[in-house]
Coordinates of C-alpha atoms in Angstrom, one line a residue:
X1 CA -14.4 -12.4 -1.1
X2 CA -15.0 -15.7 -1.4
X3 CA -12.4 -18.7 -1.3
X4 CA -9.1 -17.7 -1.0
X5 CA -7.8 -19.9 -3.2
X6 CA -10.3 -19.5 -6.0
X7 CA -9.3 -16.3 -8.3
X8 CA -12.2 -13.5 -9.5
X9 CA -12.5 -12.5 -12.5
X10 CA -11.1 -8.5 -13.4
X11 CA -14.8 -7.9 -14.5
X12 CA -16.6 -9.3 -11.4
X13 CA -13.8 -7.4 -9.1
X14 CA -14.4 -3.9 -11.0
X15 CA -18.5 -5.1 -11.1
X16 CA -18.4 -5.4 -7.3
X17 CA -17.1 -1.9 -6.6
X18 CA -18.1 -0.3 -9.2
X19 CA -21.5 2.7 -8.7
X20 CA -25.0 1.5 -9.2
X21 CA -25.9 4.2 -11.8
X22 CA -29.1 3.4 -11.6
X23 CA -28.6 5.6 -8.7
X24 CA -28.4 8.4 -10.4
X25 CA -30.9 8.2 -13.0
X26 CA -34.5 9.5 -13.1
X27 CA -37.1 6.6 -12.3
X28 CA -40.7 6.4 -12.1
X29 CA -42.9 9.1 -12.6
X30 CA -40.1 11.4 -14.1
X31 CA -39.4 8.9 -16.8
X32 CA -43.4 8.9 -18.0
X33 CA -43.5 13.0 -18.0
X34 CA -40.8 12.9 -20.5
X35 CA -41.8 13.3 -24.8
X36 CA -42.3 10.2 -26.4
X37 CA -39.4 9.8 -28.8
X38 CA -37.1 12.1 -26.8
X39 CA -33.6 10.6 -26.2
X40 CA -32.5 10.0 -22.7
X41 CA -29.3 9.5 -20.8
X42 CA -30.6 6.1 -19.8
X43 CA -30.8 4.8 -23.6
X44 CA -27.1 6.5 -24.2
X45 CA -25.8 4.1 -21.5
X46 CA -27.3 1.0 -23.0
X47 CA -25.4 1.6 -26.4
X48 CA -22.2 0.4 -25.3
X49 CA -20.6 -0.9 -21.8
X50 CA -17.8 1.4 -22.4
X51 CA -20.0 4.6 -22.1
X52 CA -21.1 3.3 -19.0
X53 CA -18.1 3.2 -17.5
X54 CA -17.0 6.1 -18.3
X55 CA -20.3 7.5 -16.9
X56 CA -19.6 5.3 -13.8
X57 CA -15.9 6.9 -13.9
X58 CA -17.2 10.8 -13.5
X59 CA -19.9 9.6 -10.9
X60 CA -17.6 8.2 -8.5
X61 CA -14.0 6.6 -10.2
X62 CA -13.1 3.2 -8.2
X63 CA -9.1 4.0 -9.2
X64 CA -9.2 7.8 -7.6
X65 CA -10.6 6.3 -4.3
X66 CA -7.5 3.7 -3.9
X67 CA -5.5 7.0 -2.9
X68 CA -7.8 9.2 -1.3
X69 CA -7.5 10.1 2.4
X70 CA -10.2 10.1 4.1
X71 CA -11.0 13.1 6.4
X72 CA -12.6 12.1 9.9
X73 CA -16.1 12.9 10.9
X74 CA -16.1 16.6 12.8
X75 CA -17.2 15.9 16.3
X76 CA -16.2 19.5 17.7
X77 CA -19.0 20.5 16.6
X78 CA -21.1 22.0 19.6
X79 CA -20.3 23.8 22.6
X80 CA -19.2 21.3 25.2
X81 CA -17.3 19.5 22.8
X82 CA -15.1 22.3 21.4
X83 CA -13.5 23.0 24.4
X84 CA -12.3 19.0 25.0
X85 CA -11.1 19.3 21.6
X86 CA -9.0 22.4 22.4
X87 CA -7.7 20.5 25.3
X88 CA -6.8 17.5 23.2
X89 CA -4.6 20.3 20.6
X90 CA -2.9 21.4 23.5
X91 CA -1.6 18.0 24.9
X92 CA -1.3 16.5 21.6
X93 CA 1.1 20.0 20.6
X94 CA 2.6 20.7 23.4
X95 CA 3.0 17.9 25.2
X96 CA 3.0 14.4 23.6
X97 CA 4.6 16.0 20.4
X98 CA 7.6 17.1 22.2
X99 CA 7.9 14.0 24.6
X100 CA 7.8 12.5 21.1
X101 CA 10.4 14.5 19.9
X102 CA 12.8 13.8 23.0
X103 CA 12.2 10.2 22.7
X104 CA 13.0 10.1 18.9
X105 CA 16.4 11.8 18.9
X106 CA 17.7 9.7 22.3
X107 CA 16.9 6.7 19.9
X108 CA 19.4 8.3 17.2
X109 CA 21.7 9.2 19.8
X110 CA 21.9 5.5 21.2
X111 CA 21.4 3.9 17.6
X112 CA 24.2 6.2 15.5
X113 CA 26.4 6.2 18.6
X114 CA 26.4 1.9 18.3
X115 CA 26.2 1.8 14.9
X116 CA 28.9 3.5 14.0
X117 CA 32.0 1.7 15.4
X118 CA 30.1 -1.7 14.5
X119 CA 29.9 -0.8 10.9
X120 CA 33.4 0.4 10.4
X121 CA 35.7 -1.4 13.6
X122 CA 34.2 -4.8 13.1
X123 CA 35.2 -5.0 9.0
X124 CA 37.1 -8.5 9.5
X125 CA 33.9 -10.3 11.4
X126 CA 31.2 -9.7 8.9
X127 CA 28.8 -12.5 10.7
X128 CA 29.0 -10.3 14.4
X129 CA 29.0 -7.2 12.3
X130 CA 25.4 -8.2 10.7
X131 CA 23.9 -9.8 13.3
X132 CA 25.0 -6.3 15.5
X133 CA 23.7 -4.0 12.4
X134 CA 20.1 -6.1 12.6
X135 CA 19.9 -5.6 16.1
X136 CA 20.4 -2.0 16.3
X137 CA 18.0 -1.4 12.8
X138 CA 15.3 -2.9 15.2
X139 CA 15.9 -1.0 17.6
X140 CA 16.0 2.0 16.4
X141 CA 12.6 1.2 14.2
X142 CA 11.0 0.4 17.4
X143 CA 12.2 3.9 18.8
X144 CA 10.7 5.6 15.6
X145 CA 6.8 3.5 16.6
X146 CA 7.1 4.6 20.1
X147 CA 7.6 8.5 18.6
X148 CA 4.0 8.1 17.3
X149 CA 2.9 6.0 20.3
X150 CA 2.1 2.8 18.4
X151 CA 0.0 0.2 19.2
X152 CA 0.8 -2.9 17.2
X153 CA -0.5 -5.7 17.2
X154 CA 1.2 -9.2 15.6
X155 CA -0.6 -12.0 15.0
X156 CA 0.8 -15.6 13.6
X157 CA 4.4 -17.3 13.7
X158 CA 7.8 -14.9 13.6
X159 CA 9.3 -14.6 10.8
X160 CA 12.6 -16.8 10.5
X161 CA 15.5 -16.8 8.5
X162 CA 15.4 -19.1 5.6
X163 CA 16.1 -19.6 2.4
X164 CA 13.8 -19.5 -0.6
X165 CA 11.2 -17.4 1.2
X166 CA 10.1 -14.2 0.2
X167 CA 7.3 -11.9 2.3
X168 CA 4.7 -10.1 0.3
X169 CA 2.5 -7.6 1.9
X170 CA -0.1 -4.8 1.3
X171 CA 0.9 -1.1 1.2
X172 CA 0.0 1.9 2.7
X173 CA 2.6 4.1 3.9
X174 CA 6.3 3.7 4.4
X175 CA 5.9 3.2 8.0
X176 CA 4.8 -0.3 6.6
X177 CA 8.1 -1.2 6.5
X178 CA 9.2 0.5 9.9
X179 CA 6.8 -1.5 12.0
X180 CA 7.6 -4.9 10.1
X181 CA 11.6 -3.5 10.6
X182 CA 10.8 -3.7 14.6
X183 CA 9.9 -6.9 14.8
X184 CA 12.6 -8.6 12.3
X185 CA 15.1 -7.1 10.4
X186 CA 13.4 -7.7 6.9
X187 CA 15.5 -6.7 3.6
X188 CA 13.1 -5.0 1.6
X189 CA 13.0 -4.0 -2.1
X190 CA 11.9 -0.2 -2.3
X191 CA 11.6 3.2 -4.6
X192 CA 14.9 5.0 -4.0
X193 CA 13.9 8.5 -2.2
X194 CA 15.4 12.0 -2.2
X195 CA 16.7 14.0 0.9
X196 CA 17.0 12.1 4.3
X197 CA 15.5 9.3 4.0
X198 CA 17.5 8.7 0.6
X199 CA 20.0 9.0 3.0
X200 CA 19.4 6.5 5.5
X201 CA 19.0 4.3 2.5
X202 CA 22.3 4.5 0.8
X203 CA 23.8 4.0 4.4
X204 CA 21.8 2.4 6.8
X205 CA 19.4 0.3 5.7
X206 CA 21.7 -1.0 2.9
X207 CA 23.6 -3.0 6.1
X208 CA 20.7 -5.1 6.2
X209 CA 20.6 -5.9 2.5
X210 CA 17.9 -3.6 1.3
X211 CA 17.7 -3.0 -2.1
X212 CA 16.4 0.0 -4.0
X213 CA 15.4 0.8 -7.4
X214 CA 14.5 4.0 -9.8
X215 CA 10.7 3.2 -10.9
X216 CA 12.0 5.5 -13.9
X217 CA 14.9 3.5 -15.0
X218 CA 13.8 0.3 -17.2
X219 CA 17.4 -1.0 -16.6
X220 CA 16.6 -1.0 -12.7
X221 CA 14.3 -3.9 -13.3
X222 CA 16.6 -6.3 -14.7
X223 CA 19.4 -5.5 -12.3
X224 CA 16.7 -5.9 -9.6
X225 CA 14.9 -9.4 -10.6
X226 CA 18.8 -10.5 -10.8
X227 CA 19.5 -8.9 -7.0
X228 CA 16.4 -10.9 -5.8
X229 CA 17.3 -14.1 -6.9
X230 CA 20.7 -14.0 -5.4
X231 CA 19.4 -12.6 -2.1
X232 CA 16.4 -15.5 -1.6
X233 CA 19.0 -18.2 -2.4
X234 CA 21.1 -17.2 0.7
X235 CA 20.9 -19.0 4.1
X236 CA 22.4 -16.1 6.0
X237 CA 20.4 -12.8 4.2
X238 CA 17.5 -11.3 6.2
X239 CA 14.4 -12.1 5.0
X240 CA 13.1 -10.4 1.5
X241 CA 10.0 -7.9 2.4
X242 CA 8.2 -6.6 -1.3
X243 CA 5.1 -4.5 -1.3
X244 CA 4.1 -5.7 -4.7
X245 CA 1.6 -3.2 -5.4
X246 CA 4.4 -0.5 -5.5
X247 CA 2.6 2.2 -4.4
X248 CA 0.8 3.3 -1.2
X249 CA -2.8 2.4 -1.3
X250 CA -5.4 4.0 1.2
X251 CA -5.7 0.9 3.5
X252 CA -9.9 0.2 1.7
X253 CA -8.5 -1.5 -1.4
X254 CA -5.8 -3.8 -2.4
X255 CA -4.3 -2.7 -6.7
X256 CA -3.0 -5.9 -8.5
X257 CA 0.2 -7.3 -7.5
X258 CA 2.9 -6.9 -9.8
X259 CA 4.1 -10.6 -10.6
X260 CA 8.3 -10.6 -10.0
X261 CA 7.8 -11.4 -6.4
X262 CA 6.0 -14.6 -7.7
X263 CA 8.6 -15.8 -10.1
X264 CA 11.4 -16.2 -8.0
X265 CA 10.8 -20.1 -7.3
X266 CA 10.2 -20.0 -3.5
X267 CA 7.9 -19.7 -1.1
X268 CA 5.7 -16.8 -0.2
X269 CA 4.8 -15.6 3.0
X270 CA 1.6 -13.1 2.7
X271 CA 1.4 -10.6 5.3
X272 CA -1.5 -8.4 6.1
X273 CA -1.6 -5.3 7.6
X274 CA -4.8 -3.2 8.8
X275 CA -4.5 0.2 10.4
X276 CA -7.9 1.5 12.4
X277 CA -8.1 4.9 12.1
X278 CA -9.7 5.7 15.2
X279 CA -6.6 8.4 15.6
X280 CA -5.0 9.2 12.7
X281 CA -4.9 8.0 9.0
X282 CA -1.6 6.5 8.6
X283 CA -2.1 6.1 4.4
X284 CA 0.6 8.9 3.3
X285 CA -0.1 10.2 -0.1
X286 CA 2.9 10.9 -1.5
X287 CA 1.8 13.5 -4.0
X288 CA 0.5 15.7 -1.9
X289 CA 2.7 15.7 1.3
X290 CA 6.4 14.5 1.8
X291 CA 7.5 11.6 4.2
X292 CA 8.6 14.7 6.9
X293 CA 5.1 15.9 6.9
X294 CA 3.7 12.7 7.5
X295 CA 5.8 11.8 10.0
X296 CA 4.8 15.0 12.1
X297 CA 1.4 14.3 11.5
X298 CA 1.6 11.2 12.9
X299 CA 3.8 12.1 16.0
X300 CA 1.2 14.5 16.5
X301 CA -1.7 12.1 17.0
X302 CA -2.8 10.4 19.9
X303 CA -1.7 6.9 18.7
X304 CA -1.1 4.9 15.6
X305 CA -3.0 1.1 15.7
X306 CA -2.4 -1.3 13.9
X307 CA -3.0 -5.2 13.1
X308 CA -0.5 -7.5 11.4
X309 CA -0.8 -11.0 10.6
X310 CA 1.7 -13.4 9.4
X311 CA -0.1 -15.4 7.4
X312 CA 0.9 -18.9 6.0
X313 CA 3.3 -19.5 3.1
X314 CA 1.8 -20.3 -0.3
X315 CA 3.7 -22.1 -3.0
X316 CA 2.6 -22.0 -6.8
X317 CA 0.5 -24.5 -8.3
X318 CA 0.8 -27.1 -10.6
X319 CA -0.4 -25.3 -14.0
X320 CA -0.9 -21.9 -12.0
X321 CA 0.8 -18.8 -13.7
X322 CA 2.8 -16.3 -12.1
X323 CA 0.0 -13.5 -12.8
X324 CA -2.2 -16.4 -11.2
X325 CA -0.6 -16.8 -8.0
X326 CA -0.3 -13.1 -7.3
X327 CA -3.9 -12.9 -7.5
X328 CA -4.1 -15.9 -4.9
X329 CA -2.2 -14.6 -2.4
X330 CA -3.9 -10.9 -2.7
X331 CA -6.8 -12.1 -1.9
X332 CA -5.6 -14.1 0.6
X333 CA -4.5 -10.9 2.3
X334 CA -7.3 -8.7 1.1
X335 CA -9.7 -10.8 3.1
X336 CA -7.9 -10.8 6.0
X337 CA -7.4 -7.5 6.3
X338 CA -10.9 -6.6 5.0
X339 CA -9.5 -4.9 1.8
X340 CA -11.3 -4.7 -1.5
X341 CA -10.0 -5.4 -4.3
X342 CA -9.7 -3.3 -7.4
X343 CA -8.7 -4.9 -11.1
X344 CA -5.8 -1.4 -11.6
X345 CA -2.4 -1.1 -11.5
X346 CA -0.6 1.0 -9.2
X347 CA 1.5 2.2 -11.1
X348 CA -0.7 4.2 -13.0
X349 CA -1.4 6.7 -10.3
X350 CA 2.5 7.8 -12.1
X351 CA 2.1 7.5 -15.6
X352 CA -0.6 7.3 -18.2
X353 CA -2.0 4.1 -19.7
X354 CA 0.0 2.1 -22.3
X355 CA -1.1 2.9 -26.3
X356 CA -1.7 -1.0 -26.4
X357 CA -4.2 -0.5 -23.5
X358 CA -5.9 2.2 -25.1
X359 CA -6.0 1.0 -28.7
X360 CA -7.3 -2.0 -27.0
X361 CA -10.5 -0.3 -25.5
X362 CA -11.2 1.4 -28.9
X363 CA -10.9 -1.7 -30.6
X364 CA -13.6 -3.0 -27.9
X365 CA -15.9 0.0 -28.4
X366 CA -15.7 -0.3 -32.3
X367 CA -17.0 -4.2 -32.6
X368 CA -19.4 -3.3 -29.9
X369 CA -20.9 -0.5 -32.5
X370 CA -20.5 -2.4 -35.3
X371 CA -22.5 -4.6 -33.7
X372 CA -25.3 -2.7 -32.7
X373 CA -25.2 -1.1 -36.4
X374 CA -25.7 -5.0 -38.0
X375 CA -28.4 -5.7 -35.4
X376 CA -30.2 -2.6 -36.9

């Protein structure tokens, strides 16, 4: 990736990752069989850099493959295998997966059994009360990692309670935040959620000073910037957790970092996160399977491992913008997690991209034409 503290270009980042399509196109002895004069897809592609891409696009699309899982390699596959595999179903079904289960809802019994007569008997001693409520939310994260038998792995300095300090790290499931949870009690800023775990949001959570927002609602993002600025200025709130790519990312590739995490004056603390897949694929593609269903899947592997490192604050730069730094620190983390990164914003995987956005690419393909039209 180069130095960390030496941004890349959009271009070179897309150029880096983007299919050789040379690849893909006839070479040598097929290219001199073919009638003179005859137009070929290889002279279509040097009209205009925009075709290319969007050949490059239907070969093999660098923004799909942010949020693709990837299926492991079969090794079942011959007859003294198979049977260890079947072996592995059953203790992974019928044994670990209950165990799992047993362990998980001791963890609730313990955690809501504590929780509630702190949260409602200690009202007048609000300092106890939080300091009790941050406990038991560790605790009871750190009951939800043993359920999938995790194997984590922290690397750097604590975090510590300051203020003007706000944690920034990659993204690629919510059990992100559930691992980060069991080892401090982070606030974190996060898409509000339906059903149970909207729930434990609105109740729970909230204790520690999360805050959520509706990525639907443009009036979110102005109460939100205002909530962050407040929170970071306290001695006394948790630490501030953002996953400023807002969205899940497959764990290969690091989207751009939206920029309000970078603007609120203070320090950042990057944090990188790298899960080996060697058991399960912890990314959890929200479109295609709920939170409940990724849970199971991962209480029915052998083990989730991961890596985190706490990495070491940044501060802006004289001169630097707030677009600038985000980049810094993303590659900052990118490289040590071994991410790539990709020039696309997350949030696209949502919606489609802006008029200005598109009415800027046609404007690029028309002086591009015009320009070949003059040469001629």
């Amino acid at each position: 990736m180069g130095d960390p503290g030496k941004l890349n270009s959009s271009s070179s980042e897309l150029d880096l990752d983007r299919p050789n399509l040379e690849d893909y196109l006839p070479s040598g002895t097929s290219i001199q069989q073919e009638p003179h004069g005859k137009l070929r897809l290889r002279d279509l592609l040097d009209i205009s850099p925009t075709l290319t891409e969007a050949a490059g696009a239907i070969i093999d699309d660098s923004f799909t493959r942010c949020f693709k899982s990837n299926p492991p390699e079969p090794w079942n596959w011959n007859v003294y295998l198979f049977p260890l595999w079947c072996f592995g179903v059953v203790v992974r079904y019928f044994i670990l997966f209950p165990a799992r289960v047993l362990v998980l809802t001791i963890g609730w019994i313990i955690f809501l059994s504590s929780f509630i007569p702190v949260h409602f008997l200690l009202k007048g001693h609000d300092k106890l009360r939080k300091n009790l409520e941050r406990l038991l939310v560790e605790l009871i994260c750190s009951f939800f990692v043993a359920s999938w038998t995790g194997v984590v792995k922290y690397h750097g300095p604590r975090p510590s309670m300051r203020p003007k300090q706000v944690f920034v790290a990659n993204h690629t499931s919510m059990i992100d935040f559930i691992i980060l949870e069991q080892m401090t009690a982070f606030a974190v800023i996060m898409q509000k959620h339906p059903g149970w775990v909207g729930l434990l949001q609105s109740t729970i959570l909230e204790s520690v000073g999360c805050i959520w927002f509706n990525r639907s609602e443009a009036k979110d993002r102005e109460i939100v910037t205002k909530k962050l600025r407040d929170h970071v200025l306290g001695a006394d709130n948790n630490p501030l957790l953002i996953f400023p790519e807002g969205t899940c990312v497959n764990n290969h590739y690091t989207v751009m970092f939206k920029k309000g995490a970078f603007e609120l004056g203070c320090s950042v603390c990057p944090v990188a996160i790298k899960y080996n897949k060697i058991f399960v694929d912890a990314f959890w593609n929200s479109k295609k399977q709920s939170f409940t269903v990724h849970l199971l899947q991962l209480m029915t592997s052998w083990a989730v491992v991961c890596d985190v490192w706490y990495l070491e604050p940044q501060n802006i730069r004289p001169g630097e913008t707030a677009i600038e730094f985000a980049e810094r620190v993303r590659d900052i983390i990118s490289v040590r997690a071994g991410l790539k990164m990709v020039p696309w914003d997350g949030f696209l995987k949502y919606s489609r991209p802006s008029p200005k956005h598109r009415e800027q690419r046609q404007q690029n393909f028309a002086e591009t034409m015009l320009r070949r039209l003059e040469e001629k």
